[in-house]
Amino acid sequence: MAITLKDVASVAGVSTATVSRALAGSERVAPQTANHIRMIADDLGYRFDNVARALRQKRSNLVGMVVPDYAFPGAPDFLLALNRELFQSEFVLAAVASFGSVENEFVQVERLLGQRVDALLIVPTDPIKSANAIRIALDEEIPVIQLHRPVQHPRTSSFSLDYVAGIDFALRFCGFRPAMTILYCDDKSSIAADSKREAFLSVMARRAHDNFQLLRLDTAPHVSSLGEPPNLIICDSYRIAEIVVQHYGLGSEADKRPSIVCLDSMPAKEHAAFGNVMAVEYPAYEMASLLVGWINRALTEGATPPENVLLQPFINLSRFGAEILRHPPARFPPRSPRSTGGGIPSELRKGS
């Protein structure tokens, strides 16, 4: 005869709900109690049946996620933060890749729906064609949340970085002046390329600054043909930042180096090696917390997440940041009150 949840609860002297939470890894159960319950379950030979639990509760406690690949902006930090937040809410993340194919994206969404996921997160492969994959998820009446590159759809919400705020913040940090020469480099294939370029043009228009160039990079030689480097280069992705760094030779004298802003997360190892590069990044833990909070409310209260959420960025600095700490500018831009993740890092504020 199979050992049941009730049997474990009876021996442990707790409720079946407490046993369920403990075996699911919930932090709502004290560690000592959870260990005691797991030991009893092992001794009795009980195996936690998530499928049976899903049938009883009419929920799978699975959150599906479809991404083109695992190199979307802020991926490592965001996935870690998201897993942690979901774990605390007794969810499991099922993340799959579409490998940059709209057809694969559709298939992966169908497979996740077959697993009865409670909600779907998606980084759309295509800003238009991904609508089909989103539509079949919405037909299942589950919450659908888009990340980074939203497809226009009235029944979904989207979370993206406020690139206008990020670019404006970086310009102020670099000591923007009317005579500054700026080069904006992007790659059509990168996530949110159009949104980033539109944000840059919006900032330039608001500042009435026309001393800039736009360059779409497909191959490195385009950079080397530009001649003298500008004062500031804004790159829309980590890949573009790599190309720019290689072709402007950041090993040269400090006074000849352009400042570089990357509108993308950068691996810490590469970030440290790049020299004077600033990365405008997502507040990953804030984003994950908001997402999971809204998923919980949608499932328990039927609440609808907001249509569009712009997250305030923050700036990560490499060796350039260390130089700034030694020779801080006269004043730093103010910390934004809109986000706990944005603004100047505390160590820089002390330096000012």
Coordinates of C-alpha atoms in Angstrom, one line a residue:
M1 CA 0.0 0.0 0.0
A2 CA 1.4 3.4 -1.0
I3 CA 2.4 5.9 1.7
T4 CA 0.3 9.0 1.5
L5 CA 0.8 12.6 2.5
K6 CA -1.6 12.0 5.4
D7 CA 0.5 9.1 6.7
V8 CA 3.6 11.4 6.8
A9 CA 1.6 14.2 8.5
S10 CA 0.3 11.7 11.1
V11 CA 3.8 10.5 12.1
A12 CA 5.3 14.0 12.0
G13 CA 2.5 15.4 14.1
V14 CA 1.7 18.2 11.7
S15 CA -0.9 19.1 9.1
T16 CA -0.9 17.7 5.6
A17 CA -0.6 21.3 4.3
T18 CA 2.7 21.7 6.3
V19 CA 4.0 18.4 4.9
S20 CA 3.1 19.5 1.4
R21 CA 4.9 22.8 1.8
A22 CA 8.0 21.2 3.4
L23 CA 8.4 18.7 0.6
A24 CA 7.9 21.4 -2.0
G25 CA 10.7 23.4 -0.5
S26 CA 8.6 26.3 0.8
E27 CA 10.4 28.8 3.1
R28 CA 7.1 29.1 5.0
V29 CA 8.1 26.0 7.0
A30 CA 10.8 26.4 9.6
P31 CA 14.1 24.6 8.5
Q32 CA 14.1 22.3 11.5
T33 CA 10.5 21.3 10.9
A34 CA 11.1 20.8 7.2
N35 CA 14.1 18.6 7.9
H36 CA 12.1 16.5 10.4
I37 CA 9.3 16.0 7.8
R38 CA 11.7 15.1 5.0
M39 CA 13.4 12.5 7.3
I40 CA 10.1 10.9 8.2
A41 CA 9.0 10.9 4.5
D42 CA 12.3 9.1 3.6
D43 CA 11.9 6.6 6.3
L44 CA 8.3 5.8 5.3
G45 CA 9.3 5.7 1.6
Y46 CA 7.0 8.5 0.6
R47 CA 7.6 10.2 -2.8
F48 CA 6.1 13.7 -3.4
D49 CA 3.7 13.5 -6.3
N50 CA 3.5 16.9 -7.9
V51 CA 1.1 15.7 -10.6
A52 CA -1.4 14.5 -8.0
R53 CA -1.1 17.8 -6.2
A54 CA -1.7 19.7 -9.5
L55 CA -4.9 17.7 -10.1
R56 CA -6.2 18.4 -6.6
Q57 CA -5.4 22.1 -6.7
K58 CA -6.1 22.6 -10.4
R59 CA -2.6 24.1 -10.6
S60 CA 0.7 22.7 -11.7
N61 CA 2.9 25.3 -9.9
L62 CA 4.9 25.4 -13.1
V63 CA 5.8 28.7 -14.8
G64 CA 6.8 28.3 -18.4
M65 CA 9.4 30.5 -20.1
V66 CA 10.3 30.7 -23.7
V67 CA 13.4 32.6 -24.9
P68 CA 15.3 32.8 -28.2
D69 CA 18.5 31.8 -26.4
Y70 CA 20.0 32.3 -22.9
A71 CA 21.9 35.4 -23.9
F72 CA 19.0 37.9 -23.6
P73 CA 19.8 41.1 -21.6
G74 CA 20.7 40.3 -18.0
A75 CA 20.0 36.6 -18.5
P76 CA 22.3 35.0 -15.8
D77 CA 21.3 37.4 -13.0
F78 CA 17.6 37.5 -14.0
L79 CA 17.3 33.7 -14.2
L80 CA 18.9 33.2 -10.8
A81 CA 16.6 35.9 -9.3
L82 CA 13.5 34.5 -11.0
N83 CA 14.3 31.0 -9.8
R84 CA 14.7 32.3 -6.2
E85 CA 11.5 34.2 -6.2
L86 CA 9.5 31.3 -7.8
F87 CA 11.0 28.9 -5.2
Q88 CA 9.8 31.1 -2.4
S89 CA 6.3 31.0 -3.9
E90 CA 6.4 27.2 -4.4
F91 CA 6.7 27.5 -8.2
V92 CA 9.1 25.7 -10.5
L93 CA 10.5 27.4 -13.6
A94 CA 10.4 25.5 -16.9
A95 CA 12.6 27.5 -19.2
V96 CA 13.1 26.4 -22.9
A97 CA 14.7 28.0 -25.9
S98 CA 13.3 28.6 -29.4
F99 CA 16.8 28.9 -30.9
G100 CA 15.8 32.1 -32.7
S101 CA 13.0 30.4 -34.7
V102 CA 9.4 31.5 -34.7
E103 CA 8.3 28.0 -35.6
N104 CA 10.2 26.5 -32.7
E105 CA 8.8 29.2 -30.4
F106 CA 5.3 28.1 -31.3
V107 CA 6.1 24.4 -30.7
Q108 CA 7.8 25.2 -27.3
V109 CA 4.8 27.2 -26.2
E110 CA 2.5 24.3 -27.2
R111 CA 4.7 21.8 -25.2
L112 CA 4.6 24.0 -22.1
L113 CA 0.8 24.4 -22.4
G114 CA 0.7 20.6 -22.5
Q115 CA 2.5 20.5 -19.1
R116 CA -0.4 22.7 -17.8
V117 CA 1.9 25.7 -16.8
D118 CA 0.1 28.2 -14.6
A119 CA 1.7 31.2 -16.4
L120 CA 3.9 31.9 -19.4
L121 CA 6.9 34.3 -19.6
I122 CA 8.2 34.9 -23.1
V123 CA 11.0 36.9 -24.7
P124 CA 9.5 37.1 -28.2
T125 CA 11.7 35.9 -31.1
D126 CA 10.1 38.3 -33.5
P127 CA 8.4 41.6 -32.8
I128 CA 5.5 40.7 -35.1
K129 CA 5.4 37.0 -35.8
S130 CA 5.6 35.9 -32.2
A131 CA 2.0 37.0 -31.8
N132 CA 0.9 33.5 -32.9
A133 CA 2.7 31.8 -30.0
I134 CA 1.3 34.4 -27.5
R135 CA -2.2 34.0 -28.8
I136 CA -2.4 30.2 -28.2
A137 CA -1.2 30.8 -24.6
L138 CA -3.9 33.4 -24.1
D139 CA -6.5 31.0 -25.4
E140 CA -5.7 28.8 -22.4
E141 CA -6.6 31.7 -20.2
I142 CA -3.3 31.9 -18.3
P143 CA -1.3 35.0 -17.5
V144 CA 1.2 35.9 -20.3
I145 CA 4.0 38.3 -19.6
Q146 CA 6.4 39.5 -22.3
L147 CA 10.0 40.5 -21.6
H148 CA 12.4 42.9 -23.3
R149 CA 10.9 43.0 -26.8
P150 CA 7.1 43.2 -26.5
V151 CA 4.7 42.2 -29.3
Q152 CA 1.7 44.5 -29.4
H153 CA -1.2 42.7 -27.7
P154 CA -3.9 44.2 -25.5
R155 CA -4.3 41.2 -23.2
T156 CA -0.6 40.8 -22.1
S157 CA 1.8 42.8 -20.0
S158 CA 5.4 43.6 -20.8
F159 CA 8.5 44.4 -18.8
S160 CA 11.4 46.2 -20.3
L161 CA 14.3 48.5 -19.4
D162 CA 13.6 52.2 -19.5
Y163 CA 16.3 52.8 -22.1
V164 CA 15.5 56.6 -22.3
A165 CA 16.3 56.9 -18.6
G166 CA 19.4 54.6 -19.0
I167 CA 20.9 56.6 -21.9
D168 CA 20.1 59.9 -20.2
F169 CA 21.7 58.7 -17.0
A170 CA 24.8 57.6 -18.8
L171 CA 25.1 60.9 -20.7
R172 CA 24.9 62.8 -17.4
F173 CA 27.5 60.5 -15.8
C174 CA 29.9 61.1 -18.7
G175 CA 29.6 64.9 -18.3
F176 CA 27.5 65.5 -21.4
R177 CA 28.3 68.8 -23.2
P178 CA 27.1 70.3 -26.5
A179 CA 30.5 69.8 -28.2
M180 CA 30.5 66.1 -27.4
T181 CA 30.8 63.7 -30.4
I182 CA 28.6 60.6 -30.0
L183 CA 28.5 57.4 -32.0
Y184 CA 25.6 55.0 -31.7
C185 CA 26.3 51.5 -32.8
D186 CA 23.7 48.7 -33.0
D187 CA 22.9 45.4 -34.5
K188 CA 19.5 44.7 -36.0
S189 CA 19.5 41.2 -34.7
S190 CA 19.9 42.1 -31.0
I191 CA 17.1 42.0 -28.6
A192 CA 15.1 45.3 -28.4
A193 CA 17.4 46.9 -31.1
D194 CA 14.6 49.2 -32.4
S195 CA 13.5 50.2 -28.9
K196 CA 17.1 51.1 -28.0
R197 CA 17.6 53.2 -31.1
E198 CA 14.3 55.0 -30.7
A199 CA 15.3 55.8 -27.1
F200 CA 18.7 57.2 -28.2
L201 CA 17.0 59.4 -30.9
S202 CA 14.5 60.6 -28.3
V203 CA 17.2 61.6 -25.9
M204 CA 19.1 63.4 -28.7
A205 CA 16.0 65.3 -29.8
R206 CA 15.2 66.4 -26.3
R207 CA 18.7 67.7 -25.8
A208 CA 18.7 69.3 -29.3
H209 CA 22.0 67.5 -29.9
D210 CA 22.8 66.6 -33.6
N211 CA 26.6 65.9 -33.2
F212 CA 26.1 62.2 -33.5
Q213 CA 26.3 59.3 -35.9
L214 CA 24.2 56.1 -36.3
L215 CA 26.0 53.0 -37.4
R216 CA 24.5 49.5 -37.9
L217 CA 27.4 47.0 -37.5
D218 CA 27.4 43.7 -39.2
T219 CA 31.2 43.3 -39.4
A220 CA 34.1 44.8 -37.6
P221 CA 35.7 46.7 -40.5
H222 CA 32.9 49.3 -40.4
V223 CA 34.3 50.5 -37.1
S224 CA 37.9 50.8 -38.3
S225 CA 37.0 53.0 -41.2
L226 CA 35.6 55.7 -38.9
G227 CA 38.9 57.4 -38.2
E228 CA 39.3 59.3 -35.0
P229 CA 37.2 57.9 -32.2
P230 CA 34.3 60.1 -30.8
N231 CA 34.0 61.2 -27.2
L232 CA 31.3 58.7 -26.5
I233 CA 30.2 55.4 -28.1
I234 CA 26.8 53.9 -27.2
C235 CA 26.5 50.2 -28.1
D236 CA 23.1 48.4 -28.1
S237 CA 24.5 45.0 -27.2
Y238 CA 27.4 43.2 -25.6
R239 CA 28.5 41.8 -29.0
I240 CA 28.7 45.3 -30.4
A241 CA 30.7 46.5 -27.4
E242 CA 33.2 43.7 -28.0
I243 CA 33.7 44.9 -31.6
V244 CA 34.1 48.5 -30.6
V245 CA 36.6 47.7 -27.9
Q246 CA 38.7 45.7 -30.2
H247 CA 38.8 48.3 -32.9
Y248 CA 39.4 51.4 -30.8
G249 CA 42.3 49.8 -28.9
L250 CA 41.5 50.7 -25.3
G251 CA 45.0 49.9 -24.4
S252 CA 46.0 53.4 -25.6
E253 CA 46.5 56.5 -23.5
A254 CA 43.6 57.2 -21.1
D255 CA 43.0 60.7 -22.5
K256 CA 42.5 59.3 -26.0
R257 CA 40.0 56.6 -25.0
P258 CA 36.3 57.2 -25.8
S259 CA 33.8 56.4 -23.1
I260 CA 31.7 53.4 -24.0
V261 CA 28.1 52.7 -22.8
C262 CA 26.7 49.3 -23.4
L263 CA 22.9 49.0 -23.3
D264 CA 23.2 45.4 -22.2
S265 CA 24.5 43.3 -19.3
M266 CA 28.1 42.2 -19.6
P267 CA 29.8 39.2 -18.1
A268 CA 31.8 40.3 -15.1
K269 CA 35.0 38.8 -16.4
E270 CA 34.8 40.6 -19.8
H271 CA 33.4 43.7 -18.1
A272 CA 36.5 44.0 -16.0
A273 CA 38.8 43.6 -19.0
F274 CA 37.1 46.2 -21.2
G275 CA 38.5 49.3 -19.5
N276 CA 36.3 52.4 -19.6
V277 CA 32.9 50.6 -20.3
M278 CA 29.7 51.3 -18.5
A279 CA 26.9 48.8 -18.8
V280 CA 23.3 49.9 -18.5
E281 CA 21.6 46.9 -16.9
Y282 CA 18.3 45.6 -15.5
P283 CA 17.6 45.5 -11.8
A284 CA 17.2 41.7 -12.0
Y285 CA 15.9 41.0 -8.5
E286 CA 13.4 43.9 -8.6
M287 CA 12.1 42.6 -12.0
A288 CA 11.8 39.0 -10.8
S289 CA 10.0 40.1 -7.6
L290 CA 7.5 42.1 -9.5
L291 CA 6.9 39.3 -12.0
V292 CA 6.3 36.7 -9.4
G293 CA 4.1 39.0 -7.3
W294 CA 1.9 39.7 -10.3
I295 CA 1.7 36.0 -11.3
N296 CA 0.6 35.2 -7.7
R297 CA -2.1 37.9 -7.8
A298 CA -3.3 36.8 -11.2
L299 CA -3.7 33.2 -10.1
T300 CA -5.3 33.9 -6.7
E301 CA -7.3 37.1 -7.3
G302 CA -7.7 37.2 -11.0
A303 CA -5.7 40.5 -11.1
T304 CA -4.5 41.6 -14.5
P305 CA -0.9 42.8 -14.6
P306 CA -0.3 46.3 -16.0
E307 CA 0.2 46.6 -19.8
N308 CA 3.7 47.9 -19.7
V309 CA 6.3 48.2 -17.0
L310 CA 9.4 50.2 -17.6
L311 CA 12.2 49.3 -15.1
Q312 CA 14.6 51.9 -14.0
P313 CA 18.2 50.9 -15.0
F314 CA 21.4 51.0 -13.1
I315 CA 25.0 51.4 -14.4
N316 CA 27.8 48.9 -13.7
L317 CA 31.3 50.2 -14.1
S318 CA 34.6 48.4 -14.8
R319 CA 38.1 49.9 -14.4
F320 CA 36.7 53.2 -15.6
G321 CA 34.6 53.2 -12.4
A322 CA 37.8 52.7 -10.3
E323 CA 39.3 55.7 -12.0
I324 CA 36.2 57.7 -11.3
L325 CA 36.4 56.7 -7.6
R326 CA 40.0 58.0 -7.4
H327 CA 39.1 61.3 -9.3
P328 CA 35.4 61.8 -8.8
P329 CA 33.7 64.5 -10.9
A330 CA 32.3 67.6 -9.2
R331 CA 28.8 66.2 -9.0
F332 CA 27.0 63.0 -9.7
P333 CA 23.5 62.6 -11.2
P334 CA 20.8 62.3 -8.6
R335 CA 19.6 58.9 -7.6
S336 CA 16.2 58.2 -9.2
P337 CA 13.4 57.8 -6.6
R338 CA 11.4 55.5 -8.9
S339 CA 13.4 52.4 -8.3
T340 CA 15.4 50.7 -5.7
G341 CA 17.6 49.2 -8.4
G342 CA 18.5 52.5 -10.2
G343 CA 20.8 55.3 -9.6
I344 CA 24.4 55.7 -8.5
P345 CA 25.9 52.9 -6.5
S346 CA 26.4 53.7 -2.8
E347 CA 30.2 53.6 -3.1
L348 CA 30.2 56.2 -5.8
R349 CA 27.8 58.5 -3.8
K350 CA 30.3 58.4 -1.0
G351 CA 33.1 59.4 -3.4
S352 CA 31.1 62.5 -4.3

